[in-house]
Amino acid sequence: MSTVPGLTAKPVNPSWRRREAGTFLATGIAGLTGSYVLHSQDLPDDALLFRSVVWYSVGAAVLCLAYSLAVVCVRRFPTARSARFAGQPAVLLPTWPWRWWFNSALDLGLLVLSGFWVYLAWNATIDRLFSIGLALVPFTYFAARWSIRVAGRCRREALWVTATEIVHDSERGRARVARADVVRVQGWDDGDHAGNDVLGVRSSTPARRSFGPPLLTMVRSPRSAIDTSVSTTLMGHPAPEIAAWLSPPEAPDESGAERAPRRWRLWRRRSG
């Protein structure tokens, strides 16, 4: 399984590029504009809580603009390559890393921001205990989000294929499916006309999953234990070709089958 398949390298989807670059460009400009307006207000020098929000807004806006520029400049996504998974030869299909690092940077900024609030609350002179308790709520949440990243329960989207398993990494965590149990693999190439590509893997037995809590990963739990949905939008190969490569020889051709379930985000788009 260490042999890399001869899959076609797909071009970057124009629909995805327009949507992604436009959204984050507008967000970055709005963030800088709002930060400038807030910073121009006549505030006392000790209004550190308010100023910290302005500082974070400026940093987040700059990140949005940098990410928008990266989207415009990207010419191809990562393609399949030989790798090792759990000591076994494997083929790795990674995703474009900029989205992952962008989301991670925003979360790190929120962790630092909420930690600064805890510091301010600790040094407060009025209602100190109440202020500390209030500041600890967001700090604990974002610290927990980073802890599940370190524990491997929130990963950069990728697909590992060994001789015996198909392993899917995502922001949910990790799902593992034995290749002998695969019933059908389907791929949808920009099926929603918004630049989103999806790969669906159905198995005869439930996938082995090590997922983080939905409240921390901001991803809804899968509806079915036997269906694994993989976002291939930021991968360098078309989803139908990946599906054809992974499909068992006896798999039926069901082009009209139901589309794999989508993911859900509270404050940001689903990860690639």
mmCIF file of N, CA and C in Angstrom, residues 136-238:
data_model
loop_
_atom_site.group_PDB
_atom_site.id
_atom_site.type_symbol
_atom_site.label_atom_id
_atom_site.label_comp_id
_atom_site.label_asym_id
_atom_site.label_seq_id
_atom_site.Cartn_x
_atom_site.Cartn_y
_atom_site.Cartn_z
ATOM 1 N N LEU A 136 -12.719 33.128 34.014
ATOM 2 C CA LEU A 136 -12.272 31.741 33.888
ATOM 3 C C LEU A 136 -13.146 30.927 32.931
ATOM 4 N N VAL A 137 -14.373 31.372 32.688
ATOM 5 C CA VAL A 137 -15.265 30.610 31.805
ATOM 6 C C VAL A 137 -14.703 30.531 30.380
ATOM 7 N N PRO A 138 -14.433 31.660 29.686
ATOM 8 C CA PRO A 138 -13.859 31.539 28.343
ATOM 9 C C PRO A 138 -12.450 30.958 28.347
ATOM 10 N N PHE A 139 -11.657 31.276 29.384
ATOM 11 C CA PHE A 139 -10.293 30.744 29.438
ATOM 12 C C PHE A 139 -10.321 29.216 29.528
ATOM 13 N N THR A 140 -11.188 28.681 30.373
ATOM 14 C CA THR A 140 -11.286 27.226 30.520
ATOM 15 C C THR A 140 -11.754 26.584 29.222
ATOM 16 N N TYR A 141 -12.693 27.230 28.544
ATOM 17 C CA TYR A 141 -13.216 26.662 27.293
ATOM 18 C C TYR A 141 -12.118 26.567 26.235
ATOM 19 N N PHE A 142 -11.396 27.661 26.008
ATOM 20 C CA PHE A 142 -10.378 27.643 24.956
ATOM 21 C C PHE A 142 -9.157 26.821 25.366
ATOM 22 N N ALA A 143 -8.886 26.727 26.662
ATOM 23 C CA ALA A 143 -7.828 25.824 27.113
ATOM 24 C C ALA A 143 -8.228 24.371 26.845
ATOM 25 N N ALA A 144 -9.507 24.058 27.039
ATOM 26 C CA ALA A 144 -9.992 22.704 26.755
ATOM 27 C C ALA A 144 -9.922 22.410 25.259
ATOM 28 N N ARG A 145 -10.216 23.411 24.424
ATOM 29 C CA ARG A 145 -10.121 23.207 22.968
ATOM 30 C C ARG A 145 -8.685 22.869 22.570
ATOM 31 N N TRP A 146 -7.723 23.546 23.177
ATOM 32 C CA TRP A 146 -6.335 23.257 22.844
ATOM 33 C C TRP A 146 -5.894 21.913 23.409
ATOM 34 N N SER A 147 -6.461 21.518 24.537
ATOM 35 C CA SER A 147 -6.098 20.219 25.120
ATOM 36 C C SER A 147 -6.550 19.077 24.221
ATOM 37 N N ILE A 148 -7.717 19.207 23.574
ATOM 38 C CA ILE A 148 -8.150 18.115 22.694
ATOM 39 C C ILE A 148 -7.340 18.108 21.399
ATOM 40 N N ARG A 149 -6.791 19.256 20.997
ATOM 41 C CA ARG A 149 -5.875 19.254 19.853
ATOM 42 C C ARG A 149 -4.606 18.479 20.197
ATOM 43 N N VAL A 150 -4.078 18.751 21.382
ATOM 44 C CA VAL A 150 -2.864 18.053 21.808
ATOM 45 C C VAL A 150 -3.132 16.560 21.967
ATOM 46 N N ALA A 151 -4.323 16.205 22.425
ATOM 47 C CA ALA A 151 -4.675 14.799 22.626
ATOM 48 C C ALA A 151 -5.054 14.095 21.327
ATOM 49 N N GLY A 152 -5.069 14.806 20.201
ATOM 50 C CA GLY A 152 -5.402 14.179 18.932
ATOM 51 C C GLY A 152 -6.880 13.994 18.693
ATOM 52 N N ARG A 153 -7.721 14.729 19.404
ATOM 53 C CA ARG A 153 -9.170 14.638 19.198
ATOM 54 C C ARG A 153 -9.685 15.744 18.287
ATOM 55 N N CYS A 154 -8.794 16.524 17.730
ATOM 56 C CA CYS A 154 -9.160 17.571 16.775
ATOM 57 C C CYS A 154 -7.975 17.725 15.830
ATOM 58 N N ARG A 155 -8.107 17.222 14.605
ATOM 59 C CA ARG A 155 -6.962 17.084 13.708
ATOM 60 C C ARG A 155 -7.183 17.827 12.401
ATOM 61 N N ARG A 156 -6.087 18.033 11.707
ATOM 62 C CA ARG A 156 -6.153 18.555 10.343
ATOM 63 C C ARG A 156 -6.708 17.468 9.426
ATOM 64 N N GLU A 157 -7.626 17.842 8.542
ATOM 65 C CA GLU A 157 -8.282 16.880 7.662
ATOM 66 C C GLU A 157 -7.255 16.135 6.812
ATOM 67 N N ALA A 158 -7.361 14.811 6.812
ATOM 68 C CA ALA A 158 -6.453 13.977 6.023
ATOM 69 C C ALA A 158 -7.051 12.585 5.900
ATOM 70 N N LEU A 159 -6.544 11.836 4.930
ATOM 71 C CA LEU A 159 -6.981 10.467 4.712
ATOM 72 C C LEU A 159 -5.737 9.582 4.630
ATOM 73 N N TRP A 160 -5.683 8.585 5.499
ATOM 74 C CA TRP A 160 -4.598 7.608 5.500
ATOM 75 C C TRP A 160 -5.146 6.289 4.983
ATOM 76 N N VAL A 161 -4.447 5.687 4.027
ATOM 77 C CA VAL A 161 -4.898 4.416 3.455
ATOM 78 C C VAL A 161 -3.762 3.401 3.583
ATOM 79 N N THR A 162 -4.000 2.361 4.359
ATOM 80 C CA THR A 162 -3.036 1.271 4.499
ATOM 81 C C THR A 162 -3.600 0.036 3.799
ATOM 82 N N ALA A 163 -2.885 -1.074 3.894
ATOM 83 C CA ALA A 163 -3.348 -2.307 3.260
ATOM 84 C C ALA A 163 -4.607 -2.842 3.926
ATOM 85 N N THR A 164 -4.844 -2.453 5.176
ATOM 86 C CA THR A 164 -5.965 -3.019 5.923
ATOM 87 C C THR A 164 -6.983 -1.991 6.398
ATOM 88 N N GLU A 165 -6.647 -0.692 6.370
ATOM 89 C CA GLU A 165 -7.531 0.314 6.951
ATOM 90 C C GLU A 165 -7.635 1.572 6.094
ATOM 91 N N ILE A 166 -8.757 2.264 6.272
ATOM 92 C CA ILE A 166 -8.934 3.639 5.809
ATOM 93 C C ILE A 166 -9.121 4.483 7.062
ATOM 94 N N VAL A 167 -8.239 5.447 7.274
ATOM 95 C CA VAL A 167 -8.256 6.262 8.485
ATOM 96 C C VAL A 167 -8.522 7.713 8.093
ATOM 97 N N HIS A 168 -9.525 8.292 8.716
ATOM 98 C CA HIS A 168 -9.915 9.671 8.407
ATOM 99 C C HIS A 168 -9.645 10.571 9.607
ATOM 100 N N ASP A 169 -8.770 11.551 9.420
ATOM 101 C CA ASP A 169 -8.538 12.586 10.424
ATOM 102 C C ASP A 169 -9.356 13.816 10.069
ATOM 103 N N SER A 170 -9.922 14.458 11.080
ATOM 104 C CA SER A 170 -10.713 15.670 10.856
ATOM 105 C C SER A 170 -10.771 16.458 12.147
ATOM 106 N N GLU A 171 -11.484 17.578 12.122
ATOM 107 C CA GLU A 171 -11.657 18.374 13.332
ATOM 108 C C GLU A 171 -12.510 17.641 14.361
ATOM 109 N N ARG A 172 -13.252 16.633 13.938
ATOM 110 C CA ARG A 172 -13.975 15.805 14.904
ATOM 111 C C ARG A 172 -13.003 14.966 15.729
ATOM 112 N N GLY A 173 -11.976 14.426 15.049
ATOM 113 C CA GLY A 173 -11.043 13.501 15.672
ATOM 114 C C GLY A 173 -10.554 12.507 14.634
ATOM 115 N N ARG A 174 -10.631 11.233 14.941
ATOM 116 C CA ARG A 174 -10.149 10.195 14.024
ATOM 117 C C ARG A 174 -11.175 9.072 13.910
ATOM 118 N N ALA A 175 -11.402 8.618 12.676
ATOM 119 C CA ALA A 175 -12.280 7.482 12.403
ATOM 120 C C ALA A 175 -11.499 6.450 11.599
ATOM 121 N N ARG A 176 -11.637 5.174 11.991
ATOM 122 C CA ARG A 176 -10.897 4.100 11.341
ATOM 123 C C ARG A 176 -11.885 3.054 10.846
ATOM 124 N N VAL A 177 -11.717 2.664 9.571
ATOM 125 C CA VAL A 177 -12.586 1.674 8.944
ATOM 126 C C VAL A 177 -11.711 0.581 8.337
ATOM 127 N N ALA A 178 -12.007 -0.673 8.646
ATOM 128 C CA ALA A 178 -11.282 -1.786 8.043
ATOM 129 C C ALA A 178 -11.666 -1.881 6.568
ATOM 130 N N ARG A 179 -10.688 -2.021 5.690
ATOM 131 C CA ARG A 179 -10.972 -2.076 4.251
ATOM 132 C C ARG A 179 -11.813 -3.296 3.899
ATOM 133 N N ALA A 180 -11.677 -4.366 4.672
ATOM 134 C CA ALA A 180 -12.482 -5.559 4.420
ATOM 135 C C ALA A 180 -13.959 -5.315 4.699
ATOM 136 N N ASP A 181 -14.264 -4.275 5.515
ATOM 137 C CA ASP A 181 -15.657 -3.979 5.867
ATOM 138 C C ASP A 181 -16.286 -2.909 4.974
ATOM 139 N N VAL A 182 -15.512 -2.349 4.049
ATOM 140 C CA VAL A 182 -16.040 -1.283 3.198
ATOM 141 C C VAL A 182 -17.071 -1.859 2.228
ATOM 142 N N VAL A 183 -18.257 -1.263 2.220
ATOM 143 C CA VAL A 183 -19.337 -1.687 1.334
ATOM 144 C C VAL A 183 -19.404 -0.823 0.083
ATOM 145 N N ARG A 184 -19.243 0.487 0.270
ATOM 146 C CA ARG A 184 -19.355 1.412 -0.861
ATOM 147 C C ARG A 184 -18.570 2.675 -0.551
ATOM 148 N N VAL A 185 -17.931 3.219 -1.565
ATOM 149 C CA VAL A 185 -17.247 4.507 -1.464
ATOM 150 C C VAL A 185 -17.750 5.372 -2.614
ATOM 151 N N GLN A 186 -18.216 6.580 -2.288
ATOM 152 C CA GLN A 186 -18.742 7.493 -3.296
ATOM 153 C C GLN A 186 -18.081 8.856 -3.178
ATOM 154 N N GLY A 187 -17.931 9.527 -4.298
ATOM 155 C CA GLY A 187 -17.350 10.862 -4.297
ATOM 156 C C GLY A 187 -18.220 11.849 -5.033
ATOM 157 N N TRP A 188 -18.405 13.026 -4.442
ATOM 158 C CA TRP A 188 -19.181 14.104 -5.055
ATOM 159 C C TRP A 188 -18.251 15.277 -5.322
ATOM 160 N N ASP A 189 -18.123 15.652 -6.561
ATOM 161 C CA ASP A 189 -17.208 16.719 -6.956
ATOM 162 C C ASP A 189 -17.992 18.012 -7.134
ATOM 163 N N ASP A 190 -17.897 18.921 -6.151
ATOM 164 C CA ASP A 190 -18.613 20.196 -6.180
ATOM 165 C C ASP A 190 -20.112 19.978 -6.367
ATOM 166 N N GLY A 191 -20.645 19.044 -5.592
ATOM 167 C CA GLY A 191 -22.056 18.706 -5.747
ATOM 168 C C GLY A 191 -22.993 19.819 -5.337
ATOM 169 N N ASP A 192 -22.540 20.786 -4.513
ATOM 170 C CA ASP A 192 -23.415 21.871 -4.065
ATOM 171 C C ASP A 192 -23.139 23.169 -4.810
ATOM 172 N N HIS A 193 -22.278 23.110 -5.853
ATOM 173 C CA HIS A 193 -21.947 24.280 -6.672
ATOM 174 C C HIS A 193 -21.340 25.419 -5.847
ATOM 175 N N ALA A 194 -20.700 25.075 -4.737
ATOM 176 C CA ALA A 194 -20.041 26.084 -3.902
ATOM 177 C C ALA A 194 -18.577 25.739 -3.674
ATOM 178 N N GLY A 195 -18.077 24.761 -4.430
ATOM 179 C CA GLY A 195 -16.675 24.393 -4.310
ATOM 180 C C GLY A 195 -16.386 23.327 -3.281
ATOM 181 N N ASN A 196 -17.422 22.687 -2.722
ATOM 182 C CA ASN A 196 -17.223 21.667 -1.697
ATOM 183 C C ASN A 196 -17.230 20.276 -2.316
ATOM 184 N N ASP A 197 -16.171 19.498 -2.076
ATOM 185 C CA ASP A 197 -16.083 18.118 -2.538
ATOM 186 C C ASP A 197 -16.178 17.197 -1.329
ATOM 187 N N VAL A 198 -16.902 16.088 -1.476
ATOM 188 C CA VAL A 198 -17.147 15.184 -0.356
ATOM 189 C C VAL A 198 -16.936 13.743 -0.796
ATOM 190 N N LEU A 199 -16.332 12.959 0.091
ATOM 191 C CA LEU A 199 -16.158 11.525 -0.107
ATOM 192 C C LEU A 199 -16.920 10.808 0.990
ATOM 193 N N GLY A 200 -17.729 9.825 0.620
ATOM 194 C CA GLY A 200 -18.503 9.059 1.586
ATOM 195 C C GLY A 200 -18.064 7.608 1.593
ATOM 196 N N VAL A 201 -17.758 7.091 2.778
ATOM 197 C CA VAL A 201 -17.343 5.690 2.943
ATOM 198 C C VAL A 201 -18.384 4.992 3.801
ATOM 199 N N ARG A 202 -18.996 3.937 3.268
ATOM 200 C CA ARG A 202 -19.969 3.148 4.034
ATOM 201 C C ARG A 202 -19.371 1.776 4.318
ATOM 202 N N SER A 203 -19.484 1.354 5.565
ATOM 203 C CA SER A 203 -18.929 0.072 5.980
ATOM 204 C C SER A 203 -20.028 -0.812 6.566
ATOM 205 N N SER A 204 -19.744 -2.100 6.615
ATOM 206 C CA SER A 204 -20.730 -3.044 7.146
ATOM 207 C C SER A 204 -20.755 -3.033 8.669
ATOM 208 N N THR A 205 -19.705 -2.531 9.297
ATOM 209 C CA THR A 205 -19.639 -2.429 10.749
ATOM 210 C C THR A 205 -19.352 -0.978 11.134
ATOM 211 N N PRO A 206 -19.705 -0.555 12.335
ATOM 212 C CA PRO A 206 -19.442 0.830 12.744
ATOM 213 C C PRO A 206 -17.956 1.169 12.714
ATOM 214 N N ALA A 207 -17.649 2.386 12.286
ATOM 215 C CA ALA A 207 -16.263 2.851 12.291
ATOM 216 C C ALA A 207 -15.789 3.038 13.731
ATOM 217 N N ARG A 208 -14.501 2.786 13.964
ATOM 218 C CA ARG A 208 -13.910 3.015 15.284
ATOM 219 C C ARG A 208 -13.518 4.486 15.379
ATOM 220 N N ARG A 209 -14.175 5.201 16.266
ATOM 221 C CA ARG A 209 -14.017 6.651 16.311
ATOM 222 C C ARG A 209 -13.471 7.105 17.656
ATOM 223 N N SER A 210 -12.555 8.044 17.593
ATOM 224 C CA SER A 210 -12.055 8.723 18.796
ATOM 225 C C SER A 210 -12.251 10.215 18.562
ATOM 226 N N PHE A 211 -13.443 10.688 18.881
ATOM 227 C CA PHE A 211 -13.847 12.057 18.615
ATOM 228 C C PHE A 211 -13.814 12.889 19.886
ATOM 229 N N GLY A 212 -13.614 14.186 19.699
ATOM 230 C CA GLY A 212 -13.721 15.108 20.804
ATOM 231 C C GLY A 212 -15.175 15.499 21.040
ATOM 232 N N PRO A 213 -15.478 16.137 22.180
ATOM 233 C CA PRO A 213 -16.853 16.565 22.456
ATOM 234 C C PRO A 213 -17.329 17.569 21.407
ATOM 235 N N PRO A 214 -18.550 17.432 20.893
ATOM 236 C CA PRO A 214 -19.048 18.361 19.867
ATOM 237 C C PRO A 214 -18.998 19.826 20.299
ATOM 238 N N LEU A 215 -19.209 20.102 21.602
ATOM 239 C CA LEU A 215 -19.195 21.484 22.071
ATOM 240 C C LEU A 215 -17.805 22.106 21.929
ATOM 241 N N LEU A 216 -16.756 21.278 22.048
ATOM 242 C CA LEU A 216 -15.391 21.783 21.943
ATOM 243 C C LEU A 216 -14.891 21.798 20.506
ATOM 244 N N THR A 217 -15.244 20.798 19.723
ATOM 245 C CA THR A 217 -14.792 20.758 18.333
ATOM 246 C C THR A 217 -15.653 21.615 17.423
ATOM 247 N N MET A 218 -16.845 22.007 17.899
ATOM 248 C CA MET A 218 -17.793 22.787 17.104
ATOM 249 C C MET A 218 -18.214 22.036 15.849
ATOM 250 N N VAL A 219 -18.260 20.714 15.940
ATOM 251 C CA VAL A 219 -18.697 19.874 14.827
ATOM 252 C C VAL A 219 -19.751 18.909 15.347
ATOM 253 N N ARG A 220 -20.871 18.840 14.653
ATOM 254 C CA ARG A 220 -21.938 17.936 15.063
ATOM 255 C C ARG A 220 -21.505 16.491 14.896
ATOM 256 N N SER A 221 -21.910 15.645 15.823
ATOM 257 C CA SER A 221 -21.574 14.223 15.752
ATOM 258 C C SER A 221 -22.225 13.583 14.528
ATOM 259 N N PRO A 222 -21.578 12.586 13.918
ATOM 260 C CA PRO A 222 -22.154 11.928 12.732
ATOM 261 C C PRO A 222 -23.498 11.294 13.048
ATOM 262 N N ARG A 223 -24.370 11.274 12.058
ATOM 263 C CA ARG A 223 -25.694 10.689 12.255
ATOM 264 C C ARG A 223 -25.652 9.169 12.206
ATOM 265 N N SER A 224 -24.726 8.620 11.444
ATOM 266 C CA SER A 224 -24.671 7.179 11.236
ATOM 267 C C SER A 224 -23.317 6.650 11.669
ATOM 268 N N ALA A 225 -23.319 5.487 12.329
ATOM 269 C CA ALA A 225 -22.071 4.873 12.777
ATOM 270 C C ALA A 225 -21.344 4.156 11.654
ATOM 271 N N ILE A 226 -22.035 3.856 10.555
ATOM 272 C CA ILE A 226 -21.410 3.098 9.465
ATOM 273 C C ILE A 226 -21.023 3.993 8.290
ATOM 274 N N ASP A 227 -21.360 5.295 8.359
ATOM 275 C CA ASP A 227 -21.024 6.229 7.288
ATOM 276 C C ASP A 227 -19.949 7.196 7.764
ATOM 277 N N THR A 228 -18.887 7.324 6.975
ATOM 278 C CA THR A 228 -17.809 8.261 7.262
ATOM 279 C C THR A 228 -17.743 9.280 6.146
ATOM 280 N N SER A 229 -17.888 10.558 6.492
ATOM 281 C CA SER A 229 -17.874 11.646 5.517
ATOM 282 C C SER A 229 -16.531 12.357 5.556
ATOM 283 N N VAL A 230 -15.891 12.472 4.398
ATOM 284 C CA VAL A 230 -14.568 13.079 4.287
ATOM 285 C C VAL A 230 -14.673 14.302 3.376
ATOM 286 N N SER A 231 -14.245 15.460 3.859
ATOM 287 C CA SER A 231 -14.198 16.645 3.012
ATOM 288 C C SER A 231 -12.891 16.614 2.210
ATOM 289 N N THR A 232 -13.007 16.483 0.899
ATOM 290 C CA THR A 232 -11.824 16.456 0.027
ATOM 291 C C THR A 232 -11.638 17.772 -0.712
ATOM 292 N N THR A 233 -12.332 18.811 -0.265
ATOM 293 C CA THR A 233 -12.259 20.107 -0.940
ATOM 294 C C THR A 233 -10.826 20.604 -1.048
ATOM 295 N N LEU A 234 -10.046 20.462 0.020
ATOM 296 C CA LEU A 234 -8.680 20.979 0.051
ATOM 297 C C LEU A 234 -7.643 19.903 -0.242
ATOM 298 N N MET A 235 -8.082 18.770 -0.775
ATOM 299 C CA MET A 235 -7.159 17.735 -1.231
ATOM 300 C C MET A 235 -6.865 17.916 -2.716
ATOM 301 N N GLY A 236 -5.757 17.374 -3.165
ATOM 302 C CA GLY A 236 -5.305 17.625 -4.530
ATOM 303 C C GLY A 236 -5.840 16.699 -5.583
ATOM 304 N N HIS A 237 -6.831 15.849 -5.246
ATOM 305 C CA HIS A 237 -7.377 14.906 -6.209
ATOM 306 C C HIS A 237 -8.904 14.975 -6.207
ATOM 307 N N PRO A 238 -9.558 14.713 -7.340
ATOM 308 C CA PRO A 238 -11.025 14.720 -7.381
ATOM 309 C C PRO A 238 -11.625 13.624 -6.509
#
